[in-house]
XYZ file of C-alpha atoms in Angstrom:
660
model
C -12.181 -41.804 -28.711
C -12.100 -38.430 -27.059
C -14.057 -35.624 -28.612
C -12.091 -32.423 -29.163
C -12.983 -29.827 -26.551
C -14.461 -26.550 -27.687
C -12.117 -23.618 -26.922
C -12.966 -22.185 -23.536
C -14.852 -18.926 -23.542
C -12.763 -16.347 -21.715
C -14.014 -15.419 -18.279
C -15.563 -11.954 -18.174
C -15.547 -9.799 -15.042
C -18.229 -7.087 -14.906
C -17.331 -3.760 -13.237
C -18.677 -3.525 -9.651
C -22.095 -1.719 -9.626
C -21.129 0.667 -6.767
C -18.020 1.736 -8.668
C -19.999 2.215 -11.897
C -22.484 4.424 -10.079
C -19.866 6.891 -8.804
C -17.292 6.737 -11.637
C -16.317 9.792 -13.712
C -17.113 7.707 -16.795
C -20.111 5.688 -15.642
C -21.278 2.689 -17.681
C -20.777 1.658 -21.310
C -23.352 4.192 -22.594
C -21.268 7.074 -21.167
C -18.110 5.644 -22.804
C -19.868 5.291 -26.159
C -21.202 8.854 -25.883
C -17.613 10.181 -25.400
C -16.375 8.100 -28.361
C -19.251 9.428 -30.500
C -18.432 13.029 -29.483
C -14.794 12.495 -30.538
C -15.865 10.837 -33.812
C -18.257 13.633 -34.804
C -16.192 16.635 -33.614
C -12.603 15.501 -32.975
C -11.108 18.921 -32.385
C -14.067 20.153 -30.345
C -13.812 17.102 -28.046
C -10.118 17.608 -27.220
C -10.552 21.392 -26.929
C -13.373 20.953 -24.379
C -11.223 18.660 -22.239
C -8.160 20.910 -22.537
C -10.218 23.843 -21.216
C -11.666 21.749 -18.384
C -8.407 20.228 -17.154
C -5.719 22.849 -17.769
C -5.372 26.412 -16.432
C -4.235 28.529 -19.392
C -2.447 31.876 -19.032
C -3.465 32.736 -22.602
C -6.407 30.649 -23.830
C -5.806 28.831 -27.126
C -7.846 29.584 -30.259
C -6.244 26.948 -32.522
C -6.862 23.295 -31.586
C -4.991 21.030 -34.040
C -2.636 22.040 -36.818
C -2.022 19.210 -39.307
C -0.487 21.365 -42.038
C 3.042 19.961 -41.523
C 1.989 16.345 -40.720
C 3.305 14.232 -38.999
C 4.681 17.233 -37.026
C 1.325 17.941 -35.410
C 0.655 20.909 -33.145
C -2.021 21.104 -30.447
C -3.378 24.252 -28.777
C -0.271 26.036 -30.080
C -1.278 29.671 -29.474
C -2.213 28.955 -25.819
C 0.345 29.664 -23.055
C 0.634 27.890 -19.699
C 3.062 26.543 -17.129
C 3.045 22.904 -16.035
C 4.421 23.545 -12.543
C 1.744 26.226 -11.970
C -0.909 23.674 -13.005
C 0.479 20.986 -10.666
C 1.280 23.128 -7.622
C 0.174 26.789 -7.447
C -3.384 26.226 -8.598
C -3.902 23.521 -5.971
C -2.591 25.866 -3.259
C -4.811 28.686 -4.641
C -7.789 26.298 -4.515
C -7.258 25.846 -0.755
C -5.336 22.535 -0.954
C -2.037 23.971 0.401
C -2.158 21.759 3.516
C -3.263 18.645 1.615
C -0.570 15.963 1.425
C 0.739 15.741 -2.149
C 3.394 13.065 -1.598
C 3.770 10.356 1.029
C 7.410 9.371 0.611
C 8.524 6.032 2.019
C 12.274 5.555 2.081
C 14.082 2.270 1.528
C 14.422 1.819 5.322
C 10.703 2.472 5.902
C 10.960 6.080 7.148
C 7.901 8.063 6.003
C 7.856 11.778 5.074
C 4.682 13.659 4.115
C 5.015 16.653 1.810
C 2.054 19.041 1.387
C 1.243 20.978 -1.784
C 2.467 24.155 -0.060
C 5.812 22.484 0.873
C 6.218 21.022 -2.615
C 5.632 24.431 -4.191
C 8.182 26.121 -1.878
C 10.815 23.454 -2.600
C 10.181 23.670 -6.343
C 10.477 27.479 -6.315
C 13.736 27.437 -4.341
C 15.325 24.997 -6.790
C 13.899 26.922 -9.786
C 15.540 30.089 -8.407
C 18.828 28.177 -7.930
C 18.733 26.951 -11.564
C 18.101 30.495 -12.783
C 20.957 31.787 -10.605
C 23.248 29.211 -12.295
C 22.241 30.624 -15.689
C 19.764 27.871 -16.763
C 17.207 29.495 -19.040
C 14.093 28.646 -21.035
C 14.800 25.953 -23.664
C 18.025 24.692 -21.994
C 18.225 20.931 -21.366
C 18.842 19.608 -17.855
C 19.614 15.915 -17.243
C 18.276 14.420 -13.989
C 19.988 11.226 -12.814
C 18.388 10.351 -9.492
C 16.564 7.561 -7.787
C 12.963 7.694 -6.584
C 12.772 10.690 -4.291
C 10.808 13.846 -3.586
C 13.946 15.697 -4.787
C 13.701 13.983 -8.198
C 10.101 15.193 -8.625
C 11.054 18.689 -7.370
C 13.885 18.789 -9.942
C 11.444 17.949 -12.765
C 8.879 20.496 -11.553
C 11.599 23.185 -11.135
C 12.743 22.696 -14.746
C 9.121 22.952 -15.930
C 8.684 26.115 -13.850
C 11.478 27.998 -15.647
C 10.789 26.530 -19.098
C 13.924 24.333 -19.140
C 13.469 20.935 -20.830
C 14.332 18.014 -18.523
C 15.629 14.635 -19.503
C 15.467 12.087 -16.694
C 17.819 9.119 -16.993
C 16.951 6.005 -14.983
C 19.365 5.554 -12.054
C 20.219 1.988 -13.226
C 21.806 3.113 -16.499
C 25.571 2.924 -16.903
C 28.026 5.815 -17.337
C 28.155 5.147 -21.094
C 24.341 5.261 -21.448
C 24.190 8.431 -19.328
C 26.987 10.018 -21.389
C 25.166 9.277 -24.679
C 22.015 10.982 -23.393
C 23.834 14.051 -21.977
C 25.794 14.445 -25.231
C 22.727 14.021 -27.479
C 20.641 16.497 -25.459
C 23.590 18.948 -25.129
C 22.567 19.378 -21.479
C 23.874 22.432 -19.556
C 23.422 20.829 -16.119
C 23.128 17.445 -14.424
C 21.127 17.053 -11.188
C 22.060 13.889 -9.278
C 22.600 12.486 -5.754
C 25.685 11.219 -3.952
C 24.230 7.684 -3.893
C 20.929 5.863 -4.006
C 19.474 3.419 -1.494
C 17.899 0.254 -2.866
C 17.237 -2.911 -0.944
C 19.481 -1.812 1.957
C 22.443 -1.153 -0.361
C 24.132 2.181 -1.124
C 24.654 2.383 -4.874
C 26.667 5.054 -6.706
C 25.106 7.902 -8.693
C 27.546 10.806 -8.529
C 30.508 8.518 -9.344
C 28.688 7.387 -12.505
C 28.000 11.028 -13.474
C 31.730 11.793 -13.021
C 32.615 8.829 -15.236
C 30.085 9.913 -17.913
C 31.314 13.516 -17.933
C 34.950 12.431 -18.220
C 34.163 11.002 -21.691
C 34.325 13.322 -24.707
C 31.182 15.081 -25.844
C 29.732 16.436 -22.574
C 31.435 19.823 -22.712
C 28.021 21.543 -22.639
C 27.591 20.666 -18.913
C 28.505 23.630 -16.688
C 27.114 22.517 -13.313
C 26.452 19.307 -11.406
C 23.975 19.759 -8.539
C 24.200 16.959 -5.948
C 21.486 15.955 -3.484
C 23.019 14.516 -0.332
C 21.057 11.302 0.192
C 23.411 8.936 2.026
C 26.425 11.041 2.992
C 28.627 8.408 1.268
C 32.146 9.310 0.188
C 32.264 10.886 -3.280
C 34.817 12.687 -5.430
C 34.280 16.452 -5.707
C 35.036 18.636 -8.668
C 34.933 22.307 -7.604
C 33.664 24.704 -8.900
C 31.515 22.445 -11.180
C 29.879 20.438 -8.359
C 27.430 22.069 -5.925
C 25.376 20.615 -3.066
C 21.636 20.938 -3.591
C 21.033 22.096 0.009
C 23.675 24.807 -0.324
C 22.483 26.290 -3.630
C 18.843 26.458 -2.435
C 19.472 27.393 1.223
C 18.645 31.088 1.350
C 16.627 31.479 -1.860
C 13.007 32.714 -1.834
C 10.190 30.180 -1.745
C 8.413 32.015 -4.586
C 9.311 32.047 -8.268
C 7.194 33.509 -11.060
C 6.427 30.697 -13.555
C 7.775 31.017 -17.086
C 4.667 31.044 -19.290
C 5.442 29.007 -22.387
C 3.599 28.129 -25.587
C 1.700 24.826 -25.563
C 4.195 23.304 -28.017
C 7.252 24.198 -25.896
C 9.265 20.961 -25.197
C 8.547 19.921 -21.594
C 10.891 16.925 -21.604
C 13.004 14.498 -23.592
C 12.986 10.868 -22.618
C 15.341 8.484 -24.316
C 14.010 5.126 -25.404
C 15.568 2.207 -27.194
C 14.889 1.753 -30.840
C 15.760 -1.194 -33.035
C 19.071 0.514 -33.930
C 21.763 1.064 -31.361
C 21.344 4.815 -30.831
C 18.699 5.751 -28.235
C 15.898 8.063 -29.439
C 15.194 11.329 -27.578
C 11.379 11.289 -27.522
C 10.258 14.928 -27.272
C 7.003 15.817 -25.538
C 5.104 19.099 -25.590
C 3.738 21.105 -22.665
C 0.010 21.720 -23.210
C -1.139 18.560 -25.002
C 0.976 16.324 -22.771
C -0.249 17.893 -19.512
C -3.864 17.687 -20.573
C -3.505 14.047 -21.634
C -1.659 13.112 -18.397
C -4.372 14.670 -16.260
C -7.239 13.204 -18.307
C -5.924 9.638 -18.429
C -5.089 9.744 -14.690
C -8.618 10.953 -13.940
C -10.578 8.515 -16.110
C -8.427 5.345 -16.174
C -7.929 5.324 -12.398
C -11.213 7.117 -11.684
C -9.032 9.181 -9.340
C -11.069 10.946 -6.634
C -9.867 13.713 -4.279
C -9.756 11.331 -1.268
C -7.906 8.488 -3.062
C -4.388 7.425 -2.079
C -2.733 6.649 -5.392
C 0.417 4.576 -5.774
C 2.218 4.082 -9.049
C 5.318 1.943 -8.348
C 7.248 3.042 -11.465
C 10.508 4.972 -11.388
C 10.654 8.605 -12.548
C 13.338 7.424 -15.020
C 10.569 5.895 -17.166
C 7.603 7.576 -18.829
C 5.178 5.941 -16.371
C 6.887 7.870 -13.555
C 6.587 11.113 -15.561
C 2.911 10.830 -16.442
C 1.528 8.981 -13.422
C 3.761 10.345 -10.637
C 5.259 13.737 -11.476
C 2.497 15.283 -13.580
C -0.938 13.560 -13.875
C -1.803 13.019 -10.148
C -0.399 16.415 -9.073
C -2.316 18.230 -11.843
C -5.473 16.720 -10.273
C -4.496 17.700 -6.698
C -4.235 14.024 -5.637
C -2.284 12.380 -2.793
C 0.250 9.801 -3.978
C 2.903 7.445 -2.645
C 6.503 7.726 -3.778
C 8.631 4.716 -2.852
C 12.413 4.645 -2.888
C 13.044 0.915 -2.488
C 12.363 -2.435 -4.137
C 9.343 -4.757 -3.710
C 11.365 -7.552 -2.112
C 13.184 -5.664 0.690
C 13.228 -6.352 3.624
C 10.944 -9.107 2.343
C 8.516 -9.770 -0.520
C 5.578 -8.488 1.554
C 6.792 -4.874 1.242
C 4.183 -3.756 -1.310
C 1.301 -5.336 0.627
C 2.495 -3.838 3.924
C 2.701 -0.390 2.340
C -0.803 -0.693 0.869
C -2.035 -1.689 4.352
C -0.099 1.059 6.216
C -0.963 3.932 3.882
C -4.487 2.719 3.007
C -3.707 2.829 -0.717
C -6.887 2.822 -2.804
C -5.496 2.786 -6.369
C -2.409 0.663 -7.065
C -0.518 0.632 -10.392
C 2.406 -1.744 -10.989
C 4.073 -3.947 -13.609
C 3.375 -7.624 -14.488
C 7.031 -8.514 -13.755
C 6.631 -7.272 -10.160
C 3.365 -9.221 -9.818
C 4.902 -12.450 -11.203
C 7.963 -12.264 -8.931
C 5.669 -11.585 -5.911
C 3.478 -14.585 -6.888
C 6.585 -16.785 -6.734
C 7.528 -15.371 -3.340
C 3.976 -15.722 -1.940
C 3.699 -19.320 -3.119
C 6.941 -20.294 -1.352
C 6.704 -18.130 1.808
C 3.251 -17.926 3.388
C 4.255 -14.962 5.602
C 4.541 -12.622 2.580
C 1.316 -13.733 0.888
C -0.987 -10.751 0.270
C -3.790 -12.479 2.262
C -1.697 -11.884 5.419
C -2.271 -8.142 5.027
C -5.320 -5.907 5.226
C -5.794 -4.706 1.631
C -9.457 -3.634 2.011
C -8.608 -0.011 1.176
C -7.909 -0.987 -2.476
C -10.642 -0.215 -5.018
C -8.761 -0.216 -8.365
C -5.669 -2.101 -9.572
C -3.602 -1.335 -12.654
C -0.989 -3.026 -14.781
C 1.629 -1.350 -17.015
C 4.746 -1.940 -19.095
C 3.925 -5.143 -20.958
C 0.910 -7.403 -21.501
C -0.137 -9.227 -18.314
C -0.644 -12.973 -18.802
C -4.093 -14.285 -17.757
C -2.750 -16.423 -14.850
C -0.965 -13.439 -13.245
C -4.089 -11.318 -13.877
C -6.305 -13.840 -12.069
C -3.883 -14.059 -9.107
C -3.629 -10.271 -8.847
C -7.430 -9.913 -9.050
C -8.129 -12.609 -6.451
C -5.260 -12.230 -3.960
C -4.524 -8.513 -4.055
C -7.882 -7.118 -5.105
C -9.948 -9.619 -3.117
C -11.994 -10.307 -6.282
C -13.645 -6.851 -6.004
C -11.192 -4.455 -7.737
C -11.229 -3.927 -11.501
C -7.783 -4.250 -13.121
C -6.985 -1.568 -15.668
C -4.521 -3.307 -17.994
C -3.102 -0.259 -19.786
C -1.400 -0.298 -23.194
C 0.651 2.779 -24.066
C 4.254 3.843 -24.773
C 6.879 6.480 -24.029
C 5.864 8.015 -27.354
C 2.127 8.177 -26.602
C 2.483 10.176 -23.375
C -0.414 8.364 -21.664
C -2.904 5.476 -21.875
C -4.127 4.579 -25.368
C -5.998 1.290 -24.955
C -7.295 0.494 -21.493
C -10.337 -0.628 -19.562
C -12.129 2.121 -17.614
C -13.049 0.827 -14.144
C -16.676 2.030 -14.210
C -17.270 0.929 -17.812
C -15.484 -2.110 -19.146
C -16.292 -5.806 -18.631
C -12.788 -7.271 -18.156
C -11.157 -10.201 -19.921
C -7.831 -11.337 -18.350
C -4.927 -10.653 -20.713
C -6.747 -8.060 -22.847
C -6.245 -4.284 -22.663
C -9.860 -4.141 -24.011
C -10.921 -0.867 -25.739
C -9.317 2.415 -26.836
C -9.376 5.365 -24.463
C -12.196 7.737 -25.570
C -10.919 9.826 -28.475
C -8.091 7.426 -29.455
C -8.580 5.950 -32.938
C -6.755 2.602 -32.729
C -6.864 -0.087 -35.417
C -5.213 -3.363 -36.455
C -3.993 -3.290 -40.081
C -1.988 -5.414 -42.517
C 1.358 -4.427 -44.116
C -0.432 -2.125 -46.591
C -2.499 -0.281 -43.984
C -5.784 -2.135 -44.713
C -7.848 -2.813 -41.606
C -7.875 -6.497 -40.621
C -10.988 -8.482 -39.866
C -11.606 -8.887 -36.145
C -10.058 -12.140 -34.947
C -7.006 -11.828 -37.208
C -3.607 -10.593 -35.992
C -1.863 -7.624 -37.581
C -0.050 -4.364 -36.856
C -1.326 -1.887 -34.265
C -1.701 1.701 -35.510
C -3.301 4.926 -34.324
C -5.222 6.617 -37.134
C -5.457 10.184 -35.824
C -3.015 12.418 -33.906
C -3.799 12.926 -30.185
C -2.674 15.651 -27.741
C -0.213 13.553 -25.644
C 1.758 12.190 -28.614
C 5.485 12.500 -29.331
C 6.319 15.647 -31.326
C 9.653 14.596 -32.803
C 12.886 12.739 -32.020
C 15.211 15.361 -30.641
C 17.662 16.499 -33.291
C 16.515 13.834 -35.785
C 13.173 14.665 -37.463
C 13.832 12.203 -40.309
C 14.143 9.314 -37.888
C 10.863 10.422 -36.257
C 9.027 10.217 -39.595
C 10.646 6.894 -40.592
C 10.098 5.266 -37.175
C 6.497 6.267 -36.558
C 4.844 7.390 -39.817
C 6.358 5.036 -42.422
C 5.692 5.171 -46.141
C 3.972 1.754 -45.976
C 0.964 3.572 -44.561
C 1.462 6.702 -46.754
C 2.636 8.492 -43.599
C -0.969 8.638 -42.349
C -0.937 6.277 -39.354
C 1.172 6.231 -36.210
C 2.991 2.882 -36.101
C 3.198 1.577 -32.547
C 5.734 -1.188 -33.287
C 3.445 -3.735 -31.589
C 1.365 -6.491 -33.097
C -2.264 -6.880 -31.962
C -5.518 -8.682 -32.649
C -9.165 -7.820 -31.889
C -11.678 -10.261 -30.465
C -14.235 -11.364 -33.057
C -17.210 -10.605 -30.805
C -16.181 -7.761 -28.517
C -13.574 -5.930 -30.596
C -11.284 -6.026 -27.542
C -7.591 -5.552 -28.306
C -4.899 -8.014 -27.239
C -1.247 -7.046 -27.727
C 0.788 -9.858 -29.235
C 4.331 -8.443 -28.843
C 6.832 -6.300 -30.751
C 7.033 -6.446 -34.544
C 10.543 -4.950 -34.630
C 13.824 -5.863 -32.988
C 12.927 -4.423 -29.615
C 12.724 -6.537 -26.469
C 10.464 -5.888 -23.518
C 12.222 -7.059 -20.346
C 10.327 -6.314 -17.134
C 8.444 -3.581 -18.960
C 11.656 -1.853 -20.146
C 12.269 -1.533 -23.859
C 15.688 -2.398 -25.198
C 16.858 -2.611 -28.745
C 18.524 -5.869 -29.800
C 21.055 -3.791 -31.730
C 22.010 -1.897 -28.591
C 22.869 -5.145 -26.753
C 24.598 -6.630 -29.830
C 26.718 -3.476 -30.178
C 27.698 -3.707 -26.495
C 28.752 -7.373 -26.896
C 30.848 -6.832 -30.036
C 32.503 -3.783 -28.438
C 34.360 -6.378 -26.289
C 36.785 -6.608 -29.186
C 39.268 -8.893 -27.489
C 36.778 -11.727 -27.175
C 33.753 -11.283 -29.399
C 33.683 -11.685 -33.164
C 29.919 -11.601 -33.697
C 26.711 -11.557 -31.682
C 22.978 -11.805 -32.264
C 20.354 -11.099 -29.634
C 16.731 -12.302 -29.527
C 13.995 -12.577 -26.933
C 12.519 -15.707 -25.422
C 9.507 -15.924 -23.118
C 10.279 -15.786 -19.406
C 7.901 -16.582 -16.578
C 8.938 -13.650 -14.406
C 10.212 -10.870 -16.669
C 7.884 -11.514 -19.632
C 10.822 -11.674 -22.034
C 14.407 -12.655 -21.375
C 17.456 -11.630 -23.385
C 19.146 -14.506 -25.164
C 22.528 -13.739 -26.772
C 24.209 -15.946 -29.374
C 27.926 -15.241 -29.466
C 30.791 -16.258 -31.760
C 34.181 -15.752 -30.110
C 37.517 -14.885 -31.674
C 38.857 -18.197 -30.313
C 37.585 -21.813 -30.197
C 34.076 -22.361 -28.847
C 34.272 -22.782 -25.042
C 32.423 -25.479 -23.080
C 31.761 -26.360 -19.407
C 33.220 -24.089 -16.716
C 35.157 -22.038 -19.227
C 31.950 -21.224 -21.101
C 30.309 -20.187 -17.797
C 33.277 -17.941 -16.916
C 33.281 -16.182 -20.297
C 29.474 -15.841 -20.165
C 29.801 -14.076 -16.779
C 32.497 -11.780 -18.160
C 30.269 -10.832 -21.094
C 27.236 -10.268 -18.859
C 29.240 -7.912 -16.627
C 30.527 -6.139 -19.716
C 26.976 -5.498 -21.038
C 25.948 -4.326 -17.524
C 28.798 -1.833 -17.587
C 28.047 -0.645 -21.150
C 24.253 -0.232 -20.846
C 23.150 -1.036 -17.287
C 22.229 -4.160 -15.262
C 18.756 -4.463 -16.885
C 20.421 -5.277 -20.224
C 22.439 -8.282 -19.003
C 21.546 -11.336 -21.156
C 19.896 -14.141 -19.183
C 21.240 -16.787 -21.630
C 24.561 -16.625 -23.423
C 25.094 -19.357 -26.006
C 28.321 -19.943 -27.903
C 28.524 -21.211 -31.481
C 31.319 -21.632 -34.008
C 29.284 -19.368 -36.257
C 25.742 -17.951 -36.593
C 23.047 -19.258 -38.945
C 22.890 -16.956 -41.990
C 21.067 -16.766 -45.292
C 23.068 -16.976 -48.525
C 23.102 -13.186 -48.688
C 24.754 -13.145 -45.263
C 21.728 -12.017 -43.166
C 21.523 -13.555 -39.704
C 18.459 -15.845 -39.525
C 16.924 -14.268 -36.450
C 13.630 -16.136 -36.810
C 15.586 -19.375 -36.561
C 17.467 -18.096 -33.515
C 14.145 -17.174 -31.863
C 12.987 -20.784 -32.315
C 16.299 -22.101 -30.903
C 16.048 -19.723 -27.933
C 12.547 -20.995 -27.171
C 13.624 -24.627 -27.437
C 11.138 -25.239 -30.305
C 11.485 -27.970 -32.891
C 12.959 -26.360 -36.002
C 10.412 -26.617 -38.804
C 11.871 -24.085 -41.241
C 14.247 -25.000 -44.032
C 17.835 -25.221 -42.758
C 19.333 -26.681 -45.918
C 21.025 -23.379 -46.730
C 23.079 -23.531 -43.539
C 26.752 -24.155 -44.083
C 27.043 -25.894 -40.746
C 23.745 -27.393 -39.392
C 25.631 -28.657 -36.278
C 25.668 -25.117 -34.897
C 21.972 -25.390 -34.065
C 22.827 -27.963 -31.397
C 25.677 -25.757 -30.166
C 23.391 -22.738 -29.923
C 20.805 -24.661 -27.934
C 23.243 -24.939 -24.961
C 22.742 -22.156 -22.453
C 25.413 -20.683 -20.117
């Protein structure tokens, strides 16, 4: 008889002593001291840090205003300018000739841009925007790929007090249209094309398609950066070349000093309903939180070379490329291409070539590079000199322990702490994360809250759960980097994030979590609502279902769930009922391809379902609700244990198990 094995204690990795010694937050006692300061004088703690990290034109006297909760205000009577904080003050501090951005293009060409250059480029574009009539409070949509120009466009908007909304360059014309129309943007800044993996992909053509749909009448100008010189349609006088409108303009532009609560940007994110939410961020609280989390989580020193691989179309690219590192006067890498072109050693070669010391990427990228390294020895990280690395980071979704261990061993050489960061578009910056000079690491856990963040795991009524039990992740107190509202929809903001279940007191993250019985470390267990996380990108199930049923010729009904996927974390699985008999074999494959392409066109390639399964109907309760829990089990290939006696047609479960 075999005796049952005791559950294995998780492996713990202590922070390296040399790193602890020199870290901004050094050792657990220093972390606990910061947490105690925040607990005893919450406002005083955040005010101290806001004075240390941000240059204010008018110093603030009010710290936190909770009188109209959950519409919190931070530092509201202070005035500042984000672009001044990221650029001018670094030049004034003597860093004008320091490299701000090392840009590596898709084809490997490298351009270095100093703080002085970046400031001049930002001012020229800011002057061009003003000359086109863009003023404080106007919304500008930026639809560009990873480029210095994309960052300059964001900084130029911030400089004149215009609110930018960046849309990821992989979104479709429809998705872009919805965001332009919702934001009532006055201008779109784009490029002729983008270069990814050796291919020229359209941008301007997609903007043209989006603007041709009703509802974008607010757009007066389209500014186009000439990236490839590819052939594009031209709509004069609306369209203008970026190089022409900035050509002879001065390289100085007085910043627009705005109140701390002025909206810096909108970023649209998927909710559980079909309509994307315009998450609105402030100026002062957001900038302070970006700078602080960049400084402490990455322990970012003046001589570090920092590389965050995200795209500026996502919040990670906002906080940890465009704003946080530049506010600290750091040097960072901006990469145009993809990790697998010309081969899957691209990331490791770039770390080697540029002597990157802090590297921040997503679990999906790590898992796909593991696969590549295991099959092709030439692109294995051990073939490259990665000794410059001192800290690794992970973002976008929980990292599974096996990928964590591989990343730690093969990329970090067993010596680099991994900061596994949990946060969201809505939080503005890291909320729960290890600190490299503080936290003993457990693979798969995002460990402890960032100092000053009051995180908890509660049940459906808002009662705190015992450690060791799973529940709902909430944040108990407002923090400076948080979302301020959903643009144009304050009711949805309250309902989505401060629900009545918790008397409107707690911020609801939408994620489940548990805390370790002994250490209190947090582990994120996945979404509690109908939102999928595919390769770190959030997508609402409703959004994909709406896209499928909009193919009215073919589709009668659709339901979308997630299933685990080795590479992307979660994969999209769509169950579809057609307006004609259920297809099988090659016909099913052909229709599945047609539907995938349709979803790609409606939302963007990232939303294409991995599995499409056809059934004569969908499993429903007697009241007509789709049994999504059951579909999740089917998608995962699990044995069905729940009661299916209410199903009109139990045979559909077998039908829905067949993937196309």
